Structures are given as C-alpha cells and as structure tokens.
C-alpha cells in the first residue's frame, strides 16, 4: 500500500511547533541565568543597605553611649560604685532605667513603684534575691508581672538577671532580715503620720505588726537565725504597708518624720556610746569575783605554811649580772603567771632566767604561794613587797607627795557629781586605781629596786611572750637608756597626743611630732640610767605637773618626757600592741610578734576582752588547777 503524502499544511504546523520549543528553551535559559543574577543583585543591595544602616546604627549607639555616660557623671557622687555597676550592666536592652534593678541591697522594696502604684512589696524582692533556675526565669517573671510584653526584657537579659540574683543570694544571706528591718522603719513612719492624721485603726494595726516584727527579727543577722514563719509575717506586713501607702500621705510629711527619726536615733546612739564607754571603764577597774577568790585562797594557804617553806630556792642567783633579769610589777597573780609561763616556754635557756616580781602588801602572800606551789622550772623567782621599800616615801617621791594633797584626794575620792555618766567618762578613766598604785610608778625607780643589776627587761602584766627574748640583752642601744618599739604613724601616737603643748614648758622643750613609744616590753640600761640621773629628771617633771597642767595622769606621758632623745627604737615585731582595744590587729602580725600586748581596757582575763584574741592568753593558763576551778575561773 502506498503512503500518502502529507497534506500541504502539515509542514506549516511542524514549523510552528518547533518555534514553540525554541521559545521555551530560550525562556528557560533566561530564567536560569538571570534569576541568580537578580538574586545576587538583590542580596548585594541588601548587604550594602544593611552596612549603611549598621554604620548609622553604630554612630547612633556611640552618641547614645556618650549621652548616657554624660548623664551618669552627674550621679556618680550620689551612689556607691556597686549601684553604678548595676546601672551600667542593666542599661542595654532594658529601656528606661527602673529602680527595680537595684534589688533589695539598695532600696527597700516597700518603696518601689511599678506602673504608677506601689508594687507587691517585699515578698517579691525577697523572692528575687533567692536562686532562680534558668529554665524557670521566664515563668517566674511572667507570674510576677514582669513578662517581656510589659517590660521589653529579652530572654538573654532575664537569664543575666537570674545569674546576678544567684550571685546576690550567695553573698547576701540576710535578704529577709534586711527587708524586715526596712519594713519596721517604714511602719514606724506610717504609724507616726497616721497618729497625727487620726487614723487610729491603722495605728493600732501598725503597732501590733511592729511589735510582732521586732520580736521576730530580734538580734538576727542572717536569715537562718530567723524563726519559722518569718517570711509569712513579712508578707502580712507588706499588705499592711500597702494599705498605709494608699492613704496618700504627703511626701514632705514623710521626709519630715524620717528626719525626726534619724535625729532621735543619732541622739540614742550617742547616749549608748557614752554608756558603753562608762561601763567599759567601770569593768576595767574592777577585779572579777573569780580572781579575787583565787587570790584570797592562795593568801590563806600561804599563811598556813610553816616559815621554812616560805622561801624560794636558788636565791643566790638573784643579782648575777650574767643572767637574764625580768621585772614585773603587778597585783594580778594570774596575769603574772601567764607572763612567766609564756616566757619560760619560749626560752632557749630557761635556767638563765630570773624573774623579779614586785606586788603590794595585800597580794604578797598570794603571789608567793602561787610560785611556791608552781615553780617555773629551772628559772629563778623573787617576789617583793613594795611596802618594804622604805626609801620610797613622800619626801623622796613627788607622786606619793601629790597623792597626799587635798586636791588629789578630791579628784580621786570626792563624789562631787550626782551622775558620773552625765559628767562624762574622761575623769572616770583617770580614777582607775592603777594611777594611784605605786606599782605603776615603780618603773621610774629601777636602779633603786635593783641596785646591783646593769640591764633589765621590763614587762607589763598584760602581755604574752611568744618568742625567746634573750637576744634583747645583746641589742646595741647606742648609748641610750631605753630600748622600745615606736608606736607612731603618719599623724598619731606622737607627743602632741599625750602632752599639753599649749603650756610653754612643754612647747619649748619638746617637739609635738616626736615619735611616741610603748611601755610593756622595754630594755633598760641601768648603768646609763644612773649616769644620766634619769630618776632625777622624772622627779623634776613630776613636780612641775602637780596640778596636772602638763599631762593627765598616767606613766606614759612622763616616760616620754623622761626618756626624750634617750630611747633606741626596736624592730616592730618585738612588740605588737592593741589587743585590748583594736579589733583589727592582723593575725599574721600577731603570730610573728615576740610579745603581744593587751594595752587598753579589754584585758584577756575580763569578760569584756575580745574573744578573737583570748586564745593567745588562755593557752598559758592551767584551768584544771583546783583553786581556779573552786573559784569558777573558767576559759
């Protein structure tokens, strides 16, 4: 069968179809080539535009930063550094500065306002101070009305805040205590104002809450010291403070009441400080009942001894100039025992140590009995009675002569004030019996007390020895009489602190900035003492001070005068002072010291002594001794 030829119009249809294919191919090629170019062009334009906007944004941020710093410069003097650090850390991404960023450390939450009204108070701030898991930050913020829609706080900022709160909780374990104390202050102000406004129901409720709050807080310093239920009471007080705040009391009135409370608190603080000083002076000059009992028991035992047992051994070595001689003048048996014990325990050659103890008639038997029953090993002991020094009388000693004068008796013994506290505490300080005792002034008569010795180490009874002291005998005093540790600093413990430079006798003979030094551990060259007639110098100045116009009572001021330009400074680690009044003495300084000194009122044998220093003293006391136990002398 023969095929037919195509119709004449068929080739025309085939040509049209081929043209359609070509158009499709061309369109596909254009799409595959131009589309990437368009996308690339678009991205490039976006990149350039974003770069330009980034530059503009950078300039704007810099301008904003300059403005912010300029604004903060004006408030740097108003807030502590910690507050400014928090301001800086919270100034990005948080919008306008809100007082809430300061937390409970700086503002009581009862004063924080949110959205034009008082916030939900301390319970919220206290919860903010606790640890918040990072996973629960968002929920916690939303529950407390701090969602991102209201505050604009991003999740990253919320996490940062959570971290800060976690650190704050570690450092501040007193969050609840502080908030409750803030509540008390606020409640007292509101109660005062409400009273004046006639809101007696509110006053009644506030006073009840104040009483309850005060009992709950008490003397607590940490949250752990608060009783159970303290947080619930804090929340109840918060609700009451909201009610009081809604009374719309005038701010000026609030400020006035706060100022009045501040003034009243300052007045009370001054009175309490005065009372504290008075009581500390009173405690310092009294003898604890236990120590008095201890002394009496020893005295009874001594007088019951047969005469043959009332003497010490090795008395032939008391005047040997080749031995190490120590002088202690005291009526405190236990304190002297600690000095002797600590010196012997730290001595390299205790057999060469000689202790010369001088006490008064009342305590002579007790002092003798203690060392007869508790001899200090191989060391030599001598106990003397100051009343047996017949050469020490009013015709020889200006101090004894002055003590017999009417003015001095009136000063010490006449009760011319009905209220000693109202009259001040300065006079009470100088009414201390130690200023009347010749044991305190006997340090100016060392050559008379020990006429055959060439050098002696003087020790106070309120010291502890921690190192061998024998190298002091080999210290070169460079022709001076006294070897002592200087106590002056840049502007304190200089001569003008102790002497009256308004008196021409003082101002023309001494320099006000001359450096002071310490009694308590002093090396005295008795040969130079006799050569320069140191006792005569002391007598002349003491006679000139009969009316206490040159210095007040005491032994350091006349000592500074008597040994002026005659004192050789010793290295400071030989003698560290301040344990009787300064709570800030460094432990490392104490540990490195040869002698530590409780100068001041807070002696280690008194209840007012600072607990942190007492172990240095008590470790040399045998509290198992029957007399100490019978007299209830405890650590």
Short mmCIF file of C-alpha atoms in Angstrom, two decimals, residues 180 349 363 600:
data_model
loop_
_atom_site.label_atom_id
_atom_site.label_comp_id
_atom_site.label_asym_id
_atom_site.label_seq_id
_atom_site.Cartn_x
_atom_site.Cartn_y
_atom_site.Cartn_z
CA UNK A 180 12.06 43.07 107.59
CA UNK A 349 67.93 28.81 128.18
CA UNK A 363 48.70 40.27 147.35
CA UNK A 600 43.59 49.13 126.69
#
